[in-house]
Coordinates of C-alpha atoms in Angstrom, one line a residue:
Chain T
X1 CA -76.3 -2.8 83.2
X2 CA -79.1 -1.3 85.2
X3 CA -79.2 1.9 83.1
X4 CA -80.9 -0.2 80.5
X5 CA -83.7 -1.1 82.9
X6 CA -84.0 1.9 85.1
X7 CA -86.9 3.4 83.1
X8 CA -88.8 0.1 82.6
X9 CA -88.6 -1.3 86.2
X10 CA -91.1 0.6 88.4
X11 CA -89.1 0.0 91.6
X12 CA -85.8 1.1 90.0
X13 CA -87.4 4.1 88.4
X14 CA -88.9 5.3 91.7
X15 CA -85.5 5.2 93.4
X16 CA -83.8 6.8 90.4
X17 CA -86.2 9.7 90.2
X18 CA -85.8 10.2 94.0
X19 CA -82.0 10.3 93.5
X20 CA -82.3 12.8 90.7
X21 CA -84.6 15.0 92.6
X22 CA -82.3 15.0 95.7
X23 CA -79.4 16.2 93.5
X24 CA -81.4 18.7 91.6
X25 CA -82.5 20.5 94.7
X26 CA -78.8 21.3 95.1
X27 CA -77.4 21.7 91.6
X28 CA -80.2 22.7 89.3
X29 CA -78.6 21.1 86.3
X30 CA -81.8 20.5 84.3
X31 CA -84.4 22.8 82.9
X32 CA -86.6 19.9 82.0
X33 CA -86.8 16.5 83.6
X34 CA -89.3 14.0 82.3
X35 CA -88.5 10.4 83.1
X36 CA -92.0 9.4 81.8
X37 CA -91.2 10.2 78.2
X38 CA -92.3 7.2 76.1
X39 CA -89.3 4.9 75.4
X40 CA -88.7 4.4 71.6
X41 CA -88.7 0.7 72.2
X42 CA -87.5 -0.1 68.7
X43 CA -84.1 -1.4 69.6
X44 CA -84.9 -3.9 72.3
X45 CA -81.8 -5.6 73.4
X46 CA -79.9 -5.1 70.2
X47 CA -78.2 -1.8 71.0
X48 CA -75.9 -0.9 73.8
X49 CA -78.0 2.2 74.4
X50 CA -81.3 0.5 74.5
X51 CA -83.7 2.2 77.0
X52 CA -80.8 4.2 78.5
X53 CA -81.8 7.6 79.7
X54 CA -79.7 10.7 78.8
X55 CA -79.7 14.4 79.0
X56 CA -79.5 17.0 76.2
X57 CA -78.1 20.5 76.3
X58 CA -80.9 22.9 75.8
X59 CA -79.6 24.2 72.4
X60 CA -80.3 20.9 70.8
X61 CA -83.9 20.1 69.6
X62 CA -85.8 17.3 71.3
X63 CA -89.4 17.0 70.1
X64 CA -92.1 18.2 72.5
X65 CA -89.5 19.4 75.1
X66 CA -89.0 23.1 75.9
X67 CA -86.1 24.4 73.8
X68 CA -84.8 27.6 75.4
X69 CA -81.0 27.9 74.8
X70 CA -81.0 29.3 78.3
X71 CA -82.6 32.5 77.0
X72 CA -85.6 34.5 78.0
X73 CA -86.3 35.0 74.3
X74 CA -87.1 31.3 73.9
X75 CA -88.3 30.7 77.4
X76 CA -91.7 29.2 76.3
X77 CA -90.6 27.7 73.0
X78 CA -91.3 24.0 72.4
X79 CA -89.4 22.0 69.8
X80 CA -91.5 20.6 66.9
X81 CA -88.9 18.1 65.9
X82 CA -85.8 16.1 66.9
X83 CA -82.3 17.1 66.0
X84 CA -80.4 14.6 63.8
X85 CA -78.4 13.3 66.7
X86 CA -81.6 12.7 68.8
X87 CA -83.2 10.9 65.8
X88 CA -80.1 8.6 65.7
X89 CA -80.2 7.9 69.4
X90 CA -84.0 7.3 69.2
X91 CA -83.4 4.5 66.7
X92 CA -80.9 3.0 69.1
X93 CA -83.4 3.0 71.9
X94 CA -81.9 5.7 74.1
X95 CA -84.3 8.0 75.8
X96 CA -83.8 11.8 76.3
X97 CA -85.2 12.5 79.8
X98 CA -84.1 16.0 80.3
X99 CA -82.7 19.3 78.9
X100 CA -79.7 20.8 80.7
X101 CA -79.0 24.3 81.7
X102 CA -76.5 26.4 79.7
X103 CA -75.1 29.9 79.3
X104 CA -77.5 31.8 77.1
X105 CA -76.9 30.6 73.4
X106 CA -73.7 29.0 74.5
X107 CA -72.0 32.3 75.5
X108 CA -70.1 31.9 78.7
X109 CA -67.8 29.8 80.9
X110 CA -70.0 29.4 84.0
X111 CA -73.7 28.7 83.1
X112 CA -74.3 31.8 85.2
X113 CA -75.3 33.5 81.9
X114 CA -78.5 31.4 81.8
X115 CA -81.6 33.5 82.1
X116 CA -83.5 30.6 83.5
X117 CA -81.6 28.9 86.4
X118 CA -78.3 28.9 88.3
X119 CA -76.5 25.6 88.1
X120 CA -74.1 24.7 90.9
X121 CA -71.1 22.5 90.8
X122 CA -71.8 19.2 92.5
X123 CA -68.3 19.3 94.1
X124 CA -69.0 22.7 95.8
X125 CA -72.3 24.4 95.5
X126 CA -70.7 27.8 95.8
X127 CA -68.9 27.2 92.6
X128 CA -70.0 27.2 88.9
X129 CA -70.2 24.0 86.9
X130 CA -68.4 25.7 84.0
X131 CA -70.0 26.5 80.7
X132 CA -71.6 26.7 78.5
X133 CA -72.6 23.0 78.8
X134 CA -72.6 23.4 82.6
X135 CA -75.9 21.6 83.2
X136 CA -74.8 18.6 81.2
X137 CA -71.4 18.3 83.1
X138 CA -73.1 18.7 86.5
X139 CA -75.7 16.1 85.7
X140 CA -73.1 13.6 84.5
X141 CA -70.9 14.2 87.6
X142 CA -73.8 13.8 90.0
X143 CA -74.6 10.4 88.4
X144 CA -78.1 11.4 87.2
X145 CA -77.4 10.4 83.6
X146 CA -74.9 8.0 82.1
X147 CA -74.1 10.5 79.4
X148 CA -75.1 13.9 78.1
X149 CA -74.9 15.8 74.9
X150 CA -73.3 19.2 74.7
X151 CA -72.1 21.7 72.2
X152 CA -68.6 23.1 72.0
X153 CA -67.8 26.4 70.2
X154 CA -64.7 27.5 72.1
X155 CA -64.5 24.9 75.0
X156 CA -68.1 24.7 76.1
X157 CA -68.0 20.9 76.6
X158 CA -64.4 20.5 77.8
X159 CA -64.2 23.3 80.4
X160 CA -67.4 22.3 82.3
X161 CA -66.3 18.6 82.0
X162 CA -63.0 19.6 83.7
X163 CA -64.8 21.6 86.4
X164 CA -67.0 18.7 87.2
X165 CA -64.5 15.8 86.9
X166 CA -65.9 14.0 83.9
X167 CA -64.9 13.3 80.3
X168 CA -65.9 15.9 77.6
X169 CA -65.4 15.2 73.9
X170 CA -65.3 17.9 71.3
X171 CA -65.2 15.9 68.0
X172 CA -63.6 16.8 64.7
X173 CA -65.5 19.7 63.0
X174 CA -68.1 18.3 60.7
X175 CA -68.1 14.7 62.1
X176 CA -71.5 15.0 63.9
X177 CA -74.6 16.5 62.3
X178 CA -75.7 19.8 63.8
X179 CA -79.2 19.7 62.2
X180 CA -81.5 20.7 65.0
X181 CA -78.8 22.5 67.1
X182 CA -79.1 26.3 67.5
X183 CA -76.0 27.8 65.8
X184 CA -73.7 30.1 67.8
X185 CA -70.7 30.3 65.5
X186 CA -71.2 28.0 62.5
X187 CA -67.5 27.6 61.5
X188 CA -66.7 26.4 65.0
X189 CA -69.7 24.7 66.6
X190 CA -69.7 20.9 67.2
X191 CA -72.0 18.6 69.1
X192 CA -70.2 16.3 71.5
X193 CA -70.5 13.9 74.5
X194 CA -70.0 14.2 78.2
X195 CA -69.7 11.0 80.4
X196 CA -68.0 9.6 83.5
X197 CA -67.0 6.5 81.5
X198 CA -64.6 6.8 78.6
X199 CA -66.1 3.7 76.9
X200 CA -69.5 5.3 77.1
X201 CA -68.1 8.5 75.6
X202 CA -66.6 6.5 72.7
X203 CA -69.7 4.4 72.2
X204 CA -72.0 7.4 71.9
X205 CA -69.6 9.3 69.6
X206 CA -69.3 6.2 67.3
X207 CA -73.1 6.1 67.1
X208 CA -73.8 9.7 66.4
X209 CA -70.9 10.5 64.0
X210 CA -71.2 10.5 60.2
X211 CA -72.4 12.4 57.2
X212 CA -75.9 13.8 57.2
X213 CA -77.7 15.2 54.2
X214 CA -79.4 17.8 56.5
X215 CA -76.1 19.3 57.5
X216 CA -74.0 20.2 54.5
X217 CA -70.9 20.7 56.7
X218 CA -70.8 17.1 57.7
X219 CA -68.2 14.8 56.1
X220 CA -67.7 11.1 55.7
X221 CA -65.9 9.9 58.8
X222 CA -62.7 8.2 57.6
X223 CA -60.7 7.3 60.6
X224 CA -57.1 8.4 60.8
X225 CA -55.3 5.3 62.1
X226 CA -51.9 6.8 62.9
X227 CA -49.8 5.3 65.6
X228 CA -52.6 3.9 67.8
X229 CA -50.2 1.4 69.6
X230 CA -47.5 3.7 70.8
X231 CA -48.5 7.4 70.3
X232 CA -45.9 10.2 70.9
X233 CA -47.1 13.0 73.1
X234 CA -46.3 16.7 73.1
X235 CA -46.7 19.2 75.9
X236 CA -46.4 22.9 76.4
X237 CA -43.6 24.4 78.4
X238 CA -42.9 27.9 79.9
X239 CA -45.3 30.1 81.9
X240 CA -48.8 29.0 80.9
X241 CA -50.5 31.1 83.6
X242 CA -52.0 28.1 85.3
X243 CA -53.3 27.9 88.9
X244 CA -51.2 25.8 91.3
X245 CA -53.6 22.8 91.1
X246 CA -53.8 22.8 87.3
X247 CA -50.0 23.2 87.0
X248 CA -49.5 20.2 89.4
X249 CA -52.1 18.1 87.6
X250 CA -50.4 18.9 84.3
X251 CA -46.9 17.9 85.5
X252 CA -48.3 14.8 87.1
X253 CA -49.9 13.7 83.8
X254 CA -46.7 14.2 81.8
X255 CA -44.9 12.2 84.5
X256 CA -47.4 9.4 84.2
X257 CA -47.0 9.2 80.5
X258 CA -43.2 9.1 80.8
X259 CA -43.2 6.5 83.6
X260 CA -45.4 4.3 81.4
X261 CA -42.7 4.4 78.7
X262 CA -44.3 6.8 76.2
X263 CA -42.2 9.3 74.4
X264 CA -43.1 12.8 75.5
X265 CA -41.7 15.8 73.7
X266 CA -41.8 19.5 74.5
X267 CA -43.7 21.5 71.9
X268 CA -44.6 25.1 71.2
X269 CA -47.7 26.5 69.6
X270 CA -46.5 29.9 68.4
X271 CA -50.0 31.1 67.6
X272 CA -51.5 30.3 71.0
X273 CA -51.3 33.9 72.2
X274 CA -53.4 35.1 69.3
X275 CA -56.1 32.6 69.8
X276 CA -58.4 34.8 71.9
X277 CA -58.6 37.9 69.7
X278 CA -59.0 35.6 66.6
X279 CA -61.6 33.4 68.4
X280 CA -63.7 36.3 69.7
X281 CA -63.6 38.1 66.4
X282 CA -64.8 35.1 64.4
X283 CA -67.2 33.7 67.0
X284 CA -68.9 37.1 67.7
X285 CA -69.1 37.9 64.0
X286 CA -70.8 34.6 63.2
X287 CA -73.0 35.0 66.3
X288 CA -74.2 38.4 65.2
X289 CA -75.5 36.9 62.0
X290 CA -76.8 33.6 63.5
X291 CA -78.8 35.4 66.2
X292 CA -80.4 37.9 63.8
X293 CA -83.3 35.5 63.4
X294 CA -84.5 36.0 67.0
X295 CA -86.5 39.1 66.4
X296 CA -89.9 38.5 67.9
X297 CA -91.8 38.1 64.6
X298 CA -92.2 34.4 63.9
X299 CA -91.6 32.8 67.3
X300 CA -90.2 33.4 70.7
X301 CA -90.6 36.4 73.0
X302 CA -92.4 39.4 71.5
X303 CA -92.5 42.8 73.2
X304 CA -95.9 44.3 73.6
X305 CA -97.3 47.6 72.3
X306 CA -94.7 48.6 69.7
X307 CA -95.8 50.7 66.7
X308 CA -93.6 49.5 63.9
X309 CA -91.9 46.2 62.9
X310 CA -88.5 47.7 63.5
X311 CA -89.4 48.9 67.0
X312 CA -90.9 45.4 67.6
X313 CA -87.6 43.8 66.6
X314 CA -85.5 46.1 68.7
X315 CA -87.6 46.0 71.8
X316 CA -88.1 42.2 71.6
X317 CA -84.3 41.6 71.2
X318 CA -83.4 44.1 73.9
X319 CA -85.8 42.7 76.4
X320 CA -85.2 39.1 75.4
X321 CA -81.4 38.8 75.3
X322 CA -79.1 38.9 78.3
X323 CA -76.0 41.1 78.8
X324 CA -73.3 38.7 77.5
X325 CA -75.3 37.9 74.4
X326 CA -75.9 41.6 73.7
X327 CA -72.2 42.2 74.2
X328 CA -71.2 39.5 71.7
X329 CA -73.7 40.6 69.1
X330 CA -72.4 44.2 69.4
X331 CA -68.8 43.0 69.1
X332 CA -69.7 40.8 66.1
X333 CA -71.6 43.6 64.4
X334 CA -68.7 46.0 65.0
X335 CA -66.0 43.8 63.5
X336 CA -68.1 43.2 60.4
X337 CA -69.0 46.9 59.8
X338 CA -67.9 48.2 56.5
X339 CA -64.3 49.5 56.7
X340 CA -63.4 47.3 59.7
X341 CA -63.6 43.9 58.1
X342 CA -59.9 43.7 57.0
X343 CA -58.7 44.9 60.3
X344 CA -60.6 42.4 62.3
X345 CA -62.5 39.6 60.6
X346 CA -60.2 38.9 57.7
X347 CA -57.2 39.2 59.9
X348 CA -58.7 36.8 62.4
X349 CA -59.3 34.3 59.6
X350 CA -55.7 34.6 58.5
X351 CA -54.6 33.9 62.1
X352 CA -56.8 30.9 61.9
X353 CA -54.8 29.7 58.9
X354 CA -51.6 30.2 61.0
X355 CA -53.1 28.1 63.8
X356 CA -53.9 25.3 61.4
X357 CA -50.4 25.5 60.0
X358 CA -49.0 25.3 63.5
X359 CA -50.9 22.1 64.2
X360 CA -49.9 20.6 60.8
X361 CA -46.3 21.1 61.9
X362 CA -46.9 19.7 65.4
X363 CA -48.7 16.6 64.2
X364 CA -45.8 16.0 61.8
X365 CA -43.7 15.1 64.9
X366 CA -46.1 13.9 67.5
X367 CA -49.5 12.3 67.7
X368 CA -51.2 13.9 70.6
X369 CA -50.9 17.2 72.5
X370 CA -51.5 17.3 76.3
X371 CA -52.8 20.7 77.3
X372 CA -54.7 22.3 80.2
X373 CA -58.4 22.5 79.6
X374 CA -58.7 25.8 81.5
X375 CA -56.1 27.7 83.7
X376 CA -58.0 27.1 86.9
X377 CA -60.4 24.6 88.6
X378 CA -64.0 25.6 89.1
X379 CA -64.4 29.2 90.2
X380 CA -67.0 30.7 92.5
X381 CA -70.3 32.2 91.4
X382 CA -70.6 35.9 90.9
X383 CA -67.3 36.7 89.1
X384 CA -65.5 36.9 92.5
X385 CA -62.6 34.8 91.3
X386 CA -62.6 35.7 87.6
X387 CA -64.2 38.7 85.9
X388 CA -66.2 38.0 82.7
X389 CA -63.2 39.5 80.8
X390 CA -60.7 37.2 82.5
X391 CA -63.0 34.2 81.8
X392 CA -63.0 35.1 78.1
X393 CA -59.1 35.3 78.0
X394 CA -58.9 31.9 79.7
X395 CA -60.6 30.2 76.7
X396 CA -57.3 30.1 74.8
X397 CA -56.4 26.5 75.5
X398 CA -59.8 25.3 74.5
X399 CA -60.8 27.6 71.6
X400 CA -57.6 26.8 69.7
X401 CA -59.0 23.3 68.9
X402 CA -62.2 24.8 67.5
X403 CA -60.3 27.2 65.3
X404 CA -58.2 24.3 63.9
X405 CA -61.2 22.0 63.7
X406 CA -59.3 19.2 65.5
X407 CA -60.8 16.8 68.0
X408 CA -60.1 17.3 71.7
X409 CA -61.0 15.4 74.8
X410 CA -60.9 16.8 78.3
X411 CA -60.3 14.1 81.0
X412 CA -60.3 14.0 84.8
X413 CA -56.7 14.5 86.0
X414 CA -57.0 14.4 89.7
X415 CA -58.7 16.1 92.6
X416 CA -56.8 19.0 94.3
X417 CA -58.2 20.9 97.3
X418 CA -61.5 19.0 97.0
X419 CA -62.0 20.2 93.4
X420 CA -61.5 18.1 90.2
X421 CA -59.0 19.3 87.7
X422 CA -59.2 18.4 84.0
X423 CA -56.7 18.4 81.2
X424 CA -57.2 17.7 77.5
X425 CA -55.7 15.9 74.6
X426 CA -55.7 17.3 71.0
X427 CA -55.3 14.9 68.1
X428 CA -55.3 15.3 64.3
X429 CA -58.6 15.4 62.4
X430 CA -60.6 12.1 62.5
X431 CA -58.4 10.6 65.2
X432 CA -60.8 10.5 68.1
X433 CA -59.6 6.9 68.6
X434 CA -56.2 8.2 69.7
X435 CA -58.0 10.5 72.3
X436 CA -60.0 7.6 73.8
X437 CA -56.9 5.4 74.0
X438 CA -54.8 8.1 75.6
X439 CA -57.6 8.8 78.2
X440 CA -57.6 5.1 79.0
X441 CA -53.9 5.2 79.7
X442 CA -54.3 8.0 82.2
X443 CA -57.4 6.4 83.8
X444 CA -55.2 3.4 84.8
X445 CA -53.4 5.8 87.1
X446 CA -56.0 8.4 87.9
X447 CA -59.5 7.0 88.3
X448 CA -62.5 9.2 87.4
X449 CA -63.3 11.0 90.7
X450 CA -66.6 10.4 92.6
X451 CA -68.2 13.5 94.0
X452 CA -69.3 13.1 97.6
X453 CA -72.9 11.8 97.4
X454 CA -72.4 10.1 94.0
X455 CA -73.9 6.7 93.6
X456 CA -73.7 4.3 90.7
X457 CA -77.0 3.3 89.2
X458 CA -76.6 -0.1 90.8
X459 CA -76.2 1.5 94.2
X460 CA -79.2 3.7 93.6
X461 CA -81.5 0.9 92.5
X462 CA -80.4 -1.9 94.6
X463 CA -80.2 -0.2 97.9
X464 CA -83.0 -1.1 100.2
X465 CA -85.6 1.7 100.4
X466 CA -85.7 4.1 103.4
Chain P
X1 CA -62.9 53.6 74.5
X2 CA -65.4 53.4 71.7
X3 CA -67.2 56.7 71.0
X4 CA -70.7 56.5 72.3
X5 CA -72.0 57.4 68.9
X6 CA -70.1 54.4 67.4
X7 CA -71.7 52.1 69.9
X8 CA -75.1 53.4 69.2
X9 CA -74.7 53.0 65.4
X10 CA -73.5 49.4 66.0
X11 CA -76.4 48.7 68.4
X12 CA -78.9 50.0 65.8
X13 CA -77.3 47.8 63.0
X14 CA -77.7 44.9 65.4
X15 CA -81.3 45.8 66.1
X16 CA -80.7 46.5 69.8
X17 CA -81.9 49.4 71.9
X18 CA -79.8 50.2 74.9
X19 CA -80.7 52.5 77.8
X20 CA -78.1 54.8 79.3
X21 CA -76.8 52.5 82.0
X22 CA -76.7 49.5 79.7
X23 CA -75.0 51.4 77.0
X24 CA -72.3 52.6 79.4
X25 CA -71.7 49.1 80.8
X26 CA -71.6 47.4 77.4
X27 CA -69.4 50.1 75.9
X28 CA -66.8 49.5 78.6
X29 CA -66.9 45.7 78.0
X30 CA -66.9 46.0 74.2
X31 CA -64.0 48.5 74.3
X32 CA -62.0 46.3 76.5
X33 CA -62.4 43.4 74.0
X34 CA -61.7 45.6 70.9
X35 CA -58.6 47.0 72.5
X36 CA -57.5 43.4 73.1
X37 CA -58.1 42.6 69.5
X38 CA -55.3 45.1 68.6
X39 CA -53.0 42.2 69.6
X40 CA -53.7 40.9 66.1
X41 CA -51.9 43.8 64.5
X42 CA -48.6 42.2 65.7
X43 CA -49.1 39.0 63.8
X44 CA -47.5 38.5 60.5
X45 CA -50.0 37.0 58.2
X46 CA -48.3 37.8 54.9
X47 CA -49.1 35.3 52.2
X48 CA -51.7 33.5 54.3
X49 CA -55.2 33.2 53.0
X50 CA -58.2 33.4 55.3
X51 CA -59.7 30.2 56.7
X52 CA -63.5 30.4 56.6
X53 CA -64.2 26.8 57.8
X54 CA -61.9 24.5 59.6
X55 CA -62.5 21.5 57.5
X56 CA -64.2 21.8 54.1
X57 CA -63.3 18.9 51.9
X58 CA -65.6 19.5 49.0
X59 CA -68.4 21.7 47.8
X60 CA -71.5 19.8 48.9
X61 CA -74.5 20.0 46.7
X62 CA -77.8 18.1 46.6
X63 CA -80.5 17.4 44.0
X64 CA -82.8 20.3 43.5
X65 CA -85.9 18.4 44.6
X66 CA -88.6 19.9 46.8
X67 CA -88.7 18.3 50.2
X68 CA -91.9 17.9 52.1
X69 CA -92.0 19.5 55.5
X70 CA -95.2 18.7 57.4
X71 CA -94.5 21.2 60.2
X72 CA -95.8 24.4 58.6
X73 CA -99.1 24.6 60.6
X74 CA -97.4 23.8 63.8
X75 CA -94.7 26.4 63.1
X76 CA -97.4 29.0 62.6
X77 CA -98.9 27.9 65.9
X78 CA -95.6 28.9 67.5
X79 CA -95.9 32.6 66.4
X80 CA -96.5 35.0 69.2
X81 CA -99.5 36.7 67.4
X82 CA -101.5 35.4 64.5
X83 CA -104.7 35.7 62.6
X84 CA -105.6 32.5 60.8
X85 CA -102.5 31.4 58.9
X86 CA -101.1 35.0 59.0
X87 CA -98.5 36.3 61.5
X88 CA -99.5 39.7 62.8
X89 CA -96.9 42.6 62.9
X90 CA -97.4 46.3 63.6
X91 CA -98.3 48.5 60.6
X92 CA -95.5 48.6 58.1
X93 CA -96.6 51.9 56.6

């Protein structure tokens, strides 16, 4: 595979860098691009990822790279160390060559909430790449990286993956170390993988998963080997509020599974309609605590000319954070205020228990749930199609997996009106293998779409110059 | 709609300072979400205990041994304003 040689072969590298730059002029998926970063060179030949370049969402630490989380408050911050996942990939010889754009601190569904760049969808530059891992998804779809790392708190890997026509894996909660990732909502956040190739998604996940002493929420990964040969699928019925294209793709996917002889059952998730209030209560509450550390004292943006430490903190935060971040901090602070906790936070946590119970019941009868990743395909920039409020309500199909801690994979499910549509599978804890197998079943009928202008690395490197 | 005073108390607790226009805009957006949160009142959660983490199998502990972190000097270098090894802040008193 040429990906292993692209950084080492001067001629290949030149063509590759040119290809990246051409795409980047249009999509702006990366905040940092440095193909000259020294290759670790330790795992020559031995590892599947040896010398392979990859892209990292900018809320995961990569030593000596800017580390902004898409925020003005960290605009000039440079990471002093590598996150645990990066360290693992270093030892396998993979090379981080860039940091991808994102909604500020992971808050958003469009990447338009980045304070530093506007990322466009490679399929239609007028549209968003999704979010918050929009830069990672756009970079993968454009073929400028074989895989990218992202984070998923309420759908931030799966929704942009579906908008850009690639795979996006949100692993089981606690299966991948988050040491070195900037926390948004600690009881929900996971690091995961985006790629155009399901085997690559699986390979990278297998290599980064596992217990880590530096992240006390990680657990030993003990694979759940249920029904790998002939899994039973469940799907949602009734009015799900889907756009025409997503509804068509959903129906088509169910038909494919049936036609291939799989058992497919109708299911209901009674708690689905309460996902959004519970998710936004819990995630904003946790965010308000996690983001308290950005106060202009020890690092990051500091407002000039203030006369007391308190004024310094308030001014630095108010000037450094964007609107969506301020809104979520305010909501989180509000639901945690004394007197309100039972009404909001505790209630939301009880609903979370209900959601987990729902899934326990569901997975008693079936192995995998097929669900929409998002109710629409990629929407246009500037809130013309969906207001920020509507975007938040649309997170219900994705955030439910974070509340339950279960793994979920969004996969390309066809191209409608020139835009890719993604759907997702949910599986029980520690059954990522089921997700990969299911995605391979679908890929036999619906190949991963190629965005116009996409070239494989072989096409990029072996084409004659000029 | 949240009372303006409630919003300003919340903002102060969150160490945020909002100008008039921003306060107005954020109050609308926050109120819209909080009104939506009322949907939770309809859910029967009797006898359910709250979930704090999706998957906690055990209480993880580690040996109480000091770890060496060699980044201290570099971390101080990252501070926006410093004097020697001290981080400068405005007068506390």
